[in-house]
Amino acid sequence: ETGVTQTPRHLVMGMTNKKSLKCEQHLGHNAMYWYKQSAKKPLELMFVYSLEERVENNSVPSRFSPECPNSSHLFLHLHTLQPEDSALYLCASSHPGTGVKAFFGQGTRLTVV
Amino acid sequence: AQTVTQSQPEMSVQEAETVTLSCTYDTSESDYYLFWYKQPPSRQMILVIRQEAYKQQNATENRFSVNFQKAAKSFSLKISDSQLGDAAMYFCAYMRETSGSRLTFGEGTQLTVNP
């Protein structure tokens, strides 16, 4: 248990659906991240939030929309996804006080049908 | 841009033996962090060990140790007395010395531990 919780663990959605992934941490961290992990590829950074401000958007399509309402919560809103978006989506958080260690959630396995 | 390369897609080791996983990286920064993460079938990414670039001493965490060669930009992980529970995908990662900075990951090495 790393202290970073992601829900749901599994999600199957159609291409016309709208869904959201949730990430929550109560570790006092001030930076949160979304990563995408596809088969046979390195983890890809999608978004970085630091102090609730988006500091990085790694050329992610607009069908992915992040939201960080406070330093403990991070959402990834999904709409009109494509089958190639099927992947494991990992949330992470970090803070200088942890020596810049990033802690990960268990991920959401997303399947787009 | 920073890149991280793991040249061994798969490795195997006998239980109780020692195995070394390789990682090289490319950066123009002088201050940064390097990490090894473990991802078992449960998918949880678990931090194994961390190295600060400004420290010459190699990091050690119980059976896990690193060989950090800053000039060569090499960061290998040595697992001693391998256990069945060490079987997992291992990722090498790089982060600049700034909070909110990205982690850049290598492609991963799948480690199998044979009984």
Short mmCIF file of C-alpha atoms in Angstrom, two decimals:
data_model
loop_
_atom_site.label_atom_id
_atom_site.label_comp_id
_atom_site.label_asym_id
_atom_site.label_seq_id
_atom_site.Cartn_x
_atom_site.Cartn_y
_atom_site.Cartn_z
CA GLU A 1 0.00 0.00 0.00
CA THR A 2 1.62 3.21 -1.21
CA GLY A 3 -1.01 5.69 -0.01
CA VAL A 4 -2.15 6.50 -3.54
CA THR A 5 -5.58 5.07 -4.40
CA GLN A 6 -7.05 4.80 -7.87
CA THR A 7 -10.63 3.97 -8.79
CA PRO A 8 -11.96 2.09 -10.59
CA ARG A 9 -9.44 -0.75 -10.95
CA HIS A 10 -11.02 -1.88 -14.21
CA LEU A 11 -13.13 0.00 -16.73
CA VAL A 12 -14.70 -1.05 -20.00
CA MET A 13 -16.24 1.73 -22.03
CA GLY A 14 -17.64 2.28 -25.48
CA MET A 15 -16.25 4.88 -27.82
CA THR A 16 -19.21 7.18 -27.24
CA ASN A 17 -19.16 6.96 -23.45
CA LYS A 18 -17.94 9.53 -20.94
CA LYS A 19 -16.19 8.27 -17.85
CA SER A 20 -13.73 9.53 -15.24
CA LEU A 21 -10.77 8.02 -13.47
CA LYS A 22 -10.06 9.11 -9.93
CA CYS A 23 -6.84 9.31 -7.97
CA GLU A 24 -6.56 10.21 -4.31
CA GLN A 25 -3.58 10.67 -2.00
CA HIS A 26 -3.40 11.81 1.61
CA LEU A 27 0.37 11.80 1.83
CA GLY A 28 0.69 15.58 1.82
CA HIS A 29 2.25 15.52 -1.65
CA ASN A 30 2.01 18.62 -3.82
CA ALA A 31 2.61 17.10 -7.27
CA MET A 32 0.41 14.56 -9.04
CA TYR A 33 0.84 12.79 -12.35
CA TRP A 34 -1.03 10.71 -14.89
CA TYR A 35 0.92 8.09 -16.81
CA LYS A 36 -0.21 5.74 -19.57
CA GLN A 37 1.24 2.24 -19.76
CA SER A 38 0.64 0.37 -23.00
CA ALA A 39 1.87 -3.10 -23.81
CA LYS A 40 5.48 -3.24 -25.01
CA LYS A 41 6.01 0.49 -24.50
CA PRO A 42 7.63 2.55 -21.74
CA LEU A 43 5.39 4.45 -19.39
CA GLU A 44 4.31 7.68 -21.03
CA LEU A 45 3.77 10.82 -19.01
CA MET A 46 0.44 12.46 -19.79
CA PHE A 47 -0.04 15.30 -17.32
CA VAL A 48 1.72 16.84 -14.32
CA TYR A 49 0.07 19.01 -11.71
CA SER A 50 2.16 20.89 -9.16
CA LEU A 51 0.38 22.85 -6.42
CA GLU A 52 -2.89 22.25 -8.33
CA GLU A 53 -1.56 23.98 -11.44
CA ARG A 54 -1.02 21.98 -14.61
CA VAL A 55 2.67 22.29 -15.36
CA GLU A 56 2.93 19.81 -18.17
CA ASN A 57 0.69 18.44 -20.88
CA ASN A 58 2.64 15.94 -22.91
CA SER A 59 0.81 16.40 -26.22
CA VAL A 60 -2.17 14.39 -25.05
CA PRO A 61 -5.32 14.38 -27.25
CA SER A 62 -8.18 16.53 -26.02
CA ARG A 63 -10.36 13.46 -25.47
CA PHE A 64 -8.37 13.17 -22.22
CA SER A 65 -9.14 16.01 -19.81
CA PRO A 66 -7.44 16.20 -16.41
CA GLU A 67 -8.78 17.97 -13.36
CA CYS A 68 -7.04 18.70 -10.06
CA PRO A 69 -9.57 20.30 -7.69
CA ASN A 70 -7.18 20.15 -4.72
CA SER A 71 -3.79 18.77 -3.85
CA SER A 72 -5.23 15.41 -2.75
CA HIS A 73 -7.36 14.56 -5.77
CA LEU A 74 -6.71 14.13 -9.45
CA PHE A 75 -9.19 13.11 -12.11
CA LEU A 76 -8.88 12.07 -15.73
CA HIS A 77 -12.07 12.67 -17.68
CA LEU A 78 -12.50 10.49 -20.75
CA HIS A 79 -14.78 11.02 -23.74
CA THR A 80 -15.02 9.63 -27.28
CA LEU A 81 -12.00 7.42 -26.77
CA GLN A 82 -10.50 5.14 -29.40
CA PRO A 83 -9.61 1.44 -29.07
CA GLU A 84 -5.90 2.37 -29.11
CA ASP A 85 -6.48 4.26 -25.85
CA SER A 86 -6.90 0.92 -24.08
CA ALA A 87 -4.07 0.74 -21.54
CA LEU A 88 -3.19 0.84 -17.87
CA TYR A 89 -3.50 4.37 -16.50
CA LEU A 90 -1.30 5.06 -13.51
CA CYS A 91 -1.50 7.95 -11.09
CA ALA A 92 1.47 9.05 -9.01
CA SER A 93 2.27 11.72 -6.45
CA SER A 94 5.46 13.22 -5.06
CA HIS A 95 6.74 15.93 -2.76
CA PRO A 96 10.19 17.43 -2.11
CA GLY A 97 9.95 16.23 1.48
CA THR A 98 9.98 12.64 0.27
CA GLY A 99 13.24 13.23 -1.50
CA VAL A 100 11.37 13.48 -4.77
CA LYS A 101 10.18 9.88 -4.49
CA ALA A 102 7.10 9.25 -6.59
CA PHE A 103 4.47 6.89 -5.20
CA PHE A 104 2.10 5.13 -7.58
CA GLY A 105 -1.45 3.89 -7.38
CA GLN A 106 -2.41 0.43 -8.59
CA GLY A 107 -3.71 1.75 -11.86
CA THR A 108 -6.94 1.56 -13.82
CA ARG A 109 -7.06 -1.04 -16.58
CA LEU A 110 -9.07 0.67 -19.33
CA THR A 111 -10.55 -1.19 -22.27
CA VAL A 112 -12.25 0.78 -25.04
CA VAL A 113 -14.63 -1.27 -27.17
CA ALA B 1 15.47 15.55 -23.82
CA GLN B 2 16.24 12.87 -21.31
CA THR B 3 16.14 9.24 -22.39
CA VAL B 4 16.45 6.02 -20.43
CA THR B 5 17.47 2.73 -22.04
CA GLN B 6 17.18 -0.78 -20.67
CA SER B 7 18.84 -3.13 -23.12
CA GLN B 8 17.66 -6.38 -21.50
CA PRO B 9 13.98 -7.07 -22.23
CA GLU B 10 14.16 -10.31 -20.19
CA MET B 11 16.46 -11.76 -17.55
CA SER B 12 16.32 -14.88 -15.43
CA VAL B 13 18.08 -15.93 -12.25
CA GLN B 14 18.13 -18.94 -10.00
CA GLU B 15 16.73 -18.53 -6.52
CA ALA B 16 19.42 -17.39 -4.05
CA GLU B 17 21.70 -16.25 -6.87
CA THR B 18 22.65 -12.70 -7.88
CA VAL B 19 21.46 -10.86 -10.97
CA THR B 20 22.31 -7.45 -12.42
CA LEU B 21 19.91 -5.38 -14.51
CA SER B 22 21.37 -2.72 -16.79
CA CYS B 23 20.25 0.85 -17.41
CA THR B 24 21.80 3.75 -19.26
CA TYR B 25 20.47 7.27 -19.57
CA ASP B 26 21.16 10.48 -21.39
CA THR B 27 20.88 13.94 -19.88
CA SER B 28 22.59 17.31 -19.94
CA GLU B 29 21.61 18.04 -16.34
CA SER B 30 24.10 17.75 -13.49
CA ASP B 31 21.60 17.29 -10.67
CA TYR B 32 18.97 14.60 -10.95
CA TYR B 33 17.60 11.43 -9.39
CA LEU B 34 17.62 7.87 -10.65
CA PHE B 35 15.21 5.17 -9.56
CA TRP B 36 14.48 1.51 -9.95
CA TYR B 37 10.81 0.56 -9.76
CA LYS B 38 9.36 -2.94 -9.58
CA GLN B 39 6.00 -3.84 -11.11
CA PRO B 40 4.73 -7.30 -10.15
CA PRO B 41 1.65 -8.87 -11.78
CA SER B 42 -0.52 -6.88 -9.36
CA ARG B 43 0.51 -3.83 -11.48
CA GLN B 44 1.52 -1.81 -8.41
CA MET B 45 4.63 0.21 -9.16
CA ILE B 46 6.87 -0.14 -6.13
CA LEU B 47 9.94 1.98 -5.54
CA VAL B 48 12.94 -0.30 -5.02
CA ILE B 49 15.82 2.12 -4.69
CA ARG B 50 16.77 5.73 -5.37
CA GLN B 51 20.10 7.43 -6.16
CA GLU B 52 20.87 11.14 -6.00
CA ALA B 53 23.28 12.14 -8.75
CA TYR B 54 25.33 14.36 -6.43
CA LYS B 55 26.14 11.41 -4.18
CA GLN B 56 29.13 9.31 -5.16
CA GLN B 57 28.20 6.50 -2.79
CA ASN B 58 26.05 3.81 -4.35
CA ALA B 59 22.62 3.38 -2.78
CA THR B 60 21.79 0.15 -0.99
CA GLU B 61 18.48 -1.21 0.29
CA ASN B 62 18.85 -4.63 1.89
CA ARG B 63 19.40 -7.11 -0.99
CA PHE B 64 19.20 -4.38 -3.62
CA SER B 65 22.14 -2.19 -4.57
CA VAL B 66 23.10 -0.03 -7.50
CA ASN B 67 26.27 0.65 -9.44
CA PHE B 68 26.03 4.33 -10.37
CA GLN B 69 28.59 5.51 -12.89
CA LYS B 70 27.81 9.20 -13.49
CA ALA B 71 30.41 9.82 -16.16
CA ALA B 72 29.28 6.79 -18.11
CA LYS B 73 25.61 7.56 -17.41
CA SER B 74 25.06 4.04 -16.23
CA PHE B 75 22.82 2.89 -13.39
CA SER B 76 22.61 -0.87 -12.88
CA LEU B 77 20.62 -2.74 -10.23
CA LYS B 78 22.06 -5.75 -8.43
CA ILE B 79 19.72 -8.13 -6.67
CA SER B 80 21.47 -10.48 -4.25
CA ASP B 81 20.06 -13.71 -2.82
CA SER B 82 17.19 -13.57 -5.32
CA GLN B 83 13.79 -14.65 -4.04
CA LEU B 84 10.71 -15.88 -5.87
CA GLY B 85 8.95 -12.67 -4.86
CA ASP B 86 11.50 -10.63 -6.80
CA ALA B 87 9.97 -11.81 -10.06
CA ALA B 88 8.50 -8.74 -11.74
CA MET B 89 9.04 -6.12 -14.42
CA TYR B 90 11.78 -3.72 -13.38
CA PHE B 91 11.85 -0.16 -14.66
CA CYS B 92 14.74 2.27 -14.50
CA ALA B 93 13.64 5.91 -14.26
CA TYR B 94 15.11 9.41 -14.28
CA MET B 95 13.83 12.62 -12.70
CA ARG B 96 15.23 16.14 -12.72
CA GLU B 97 15.79 17.70 -9.34
CA THR B 98 12.53 19.64 -9.26
CA SER B 99 9.22 18.83 -7.64
CA GLY B 100 6.59 18.34 -10.29
CA SER B 101 9.25 17.15 -12.69
CA ARG B 102 8.51 14.19 -14.91
CA LEU B 103 9.75 10.66 -14.40
CA THR B 104 11.21 9.29 -17.62
CA PHE B 105 11.10 5.50 -17.74
CA GLY B 106 13.02 2.85 -19.61
CA GLU B 107 11.30 0.05 -21.48
CA GLY B 108 11.56 -2.36 -18.59
CA THR B 109 13.25 -5.71 -17.90
CA GLN B 110 11.12 -8.76 -17.12
CA LEU B 111 12.87 -10.72 -14.38
CA THR B 112 12.09 -14.40 -13.87
CA VAL B 113 13.28 -16.18 -10.72
CA ASN B 114 13.62 -19.94 -11.10
CA PRO B 115 13.24 -22.17 -8.05
#
